[in-house]
Coordinates of C-alpha atoms in Angstrom, one line a residue:
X1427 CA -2.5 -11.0 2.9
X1428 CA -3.2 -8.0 1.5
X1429 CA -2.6 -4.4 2.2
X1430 CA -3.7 -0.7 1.0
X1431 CA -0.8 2.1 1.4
X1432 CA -0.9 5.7 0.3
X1433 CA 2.1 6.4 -1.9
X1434 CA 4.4 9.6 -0.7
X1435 CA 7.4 11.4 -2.3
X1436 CA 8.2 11.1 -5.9
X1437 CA 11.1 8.2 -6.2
X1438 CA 8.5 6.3 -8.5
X1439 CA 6.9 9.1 -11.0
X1440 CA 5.5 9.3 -13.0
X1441 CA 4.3 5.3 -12.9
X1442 CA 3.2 6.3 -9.3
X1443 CA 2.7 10.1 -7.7
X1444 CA 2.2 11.3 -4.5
X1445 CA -1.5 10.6 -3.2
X1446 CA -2.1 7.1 -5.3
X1447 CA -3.4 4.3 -3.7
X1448 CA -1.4 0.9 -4.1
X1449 CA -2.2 -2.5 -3.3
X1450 CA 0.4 -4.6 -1.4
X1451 CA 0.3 -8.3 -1.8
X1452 CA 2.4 -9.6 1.4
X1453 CA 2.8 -13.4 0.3
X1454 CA 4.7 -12.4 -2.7
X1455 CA 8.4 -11.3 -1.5
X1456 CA 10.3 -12.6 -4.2
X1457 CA 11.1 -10.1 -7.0
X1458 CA 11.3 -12.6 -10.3
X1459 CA 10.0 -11.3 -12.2
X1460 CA 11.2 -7.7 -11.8
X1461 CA 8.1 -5.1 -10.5
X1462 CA 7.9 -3.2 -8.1
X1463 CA 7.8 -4.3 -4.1
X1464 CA 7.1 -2.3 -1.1
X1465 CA 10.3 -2.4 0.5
X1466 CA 11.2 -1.5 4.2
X1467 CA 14.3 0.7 4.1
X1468 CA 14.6 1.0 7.8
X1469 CA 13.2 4.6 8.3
X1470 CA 10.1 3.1 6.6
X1471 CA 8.1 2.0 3.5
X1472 CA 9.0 2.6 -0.1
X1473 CA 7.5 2.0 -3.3
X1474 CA 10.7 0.8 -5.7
X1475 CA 11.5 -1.9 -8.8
X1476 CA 13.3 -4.5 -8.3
X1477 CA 15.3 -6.8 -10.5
X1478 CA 17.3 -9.7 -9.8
X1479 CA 21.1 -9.0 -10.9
X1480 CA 22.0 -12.1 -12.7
X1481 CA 24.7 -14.1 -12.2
X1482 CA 25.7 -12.8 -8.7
X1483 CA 27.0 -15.0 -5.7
X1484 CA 26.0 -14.1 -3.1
X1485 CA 22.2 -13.3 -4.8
X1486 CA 21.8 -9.4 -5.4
X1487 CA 19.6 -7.3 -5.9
X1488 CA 18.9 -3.7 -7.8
X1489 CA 16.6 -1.3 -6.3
X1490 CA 15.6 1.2 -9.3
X1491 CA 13.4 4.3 -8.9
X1492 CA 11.5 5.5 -11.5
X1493 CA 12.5 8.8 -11.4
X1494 CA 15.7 9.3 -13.2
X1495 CA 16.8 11.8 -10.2
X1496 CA 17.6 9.1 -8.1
X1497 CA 20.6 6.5 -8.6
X1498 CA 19.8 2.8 -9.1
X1499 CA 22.0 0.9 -6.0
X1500 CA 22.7 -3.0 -5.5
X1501 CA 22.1 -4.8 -2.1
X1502 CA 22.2 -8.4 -1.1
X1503 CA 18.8 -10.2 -0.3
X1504 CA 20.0 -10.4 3.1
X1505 CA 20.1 -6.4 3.4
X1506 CA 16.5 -5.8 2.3
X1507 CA 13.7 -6.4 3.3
X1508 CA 10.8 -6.9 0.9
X1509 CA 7.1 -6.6 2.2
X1510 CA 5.5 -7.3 -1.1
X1511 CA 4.6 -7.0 -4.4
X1512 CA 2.2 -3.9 -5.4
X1513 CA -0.3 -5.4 -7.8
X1514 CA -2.6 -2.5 -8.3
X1515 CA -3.0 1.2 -8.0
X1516 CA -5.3 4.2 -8.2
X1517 CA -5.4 7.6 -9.2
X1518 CA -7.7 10.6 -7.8
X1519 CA -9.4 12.6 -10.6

């Protein structure tokens, strides 16, 4: 399944701004390889990389925004919750 989100705040520029469109692809959760996945934080959607931390027991996980103002955190797969992998995105002129 498939779904279209606008993107808001600035966590992810410059690879995504404020206003772009993304793509959501709902039947892929799991984040290997690394990309970025909509994720649901609990307050709500956010666009943010992923990457599997190797070598961790129990499996972990690194949640990485683009923008260098914001700290890169590690959480279990059992605290997040991925909704999907964003596979495309556009850009008003």
């Amino acid at each position: 399944m498939l779904r279209v989100l606008a993107v808001e705040g600035d966590s992810m520029m410059p690879t995504l701004i404020e206003g772009d469109v993304i793509l959501v692809d709902m039947n892929q959760r799991n984040p290997v390889p690394p990309g970025i996945f909509v994720l649901h934080d609990g307050l709500g959607l956010v666009a943010e990389r992923l990457e599997h931390v190797p070598m961790s027991d129990p499996p972990r996980l690194r949640i990485i925004s683009v923008n260098p103002r914001y700290t890169p955190h590690d959480c279990t797969t059992d605290e997040i919750n991925i909704v999907g992998r964003v596979r495309w995105y556009g850009r008003g002129m």
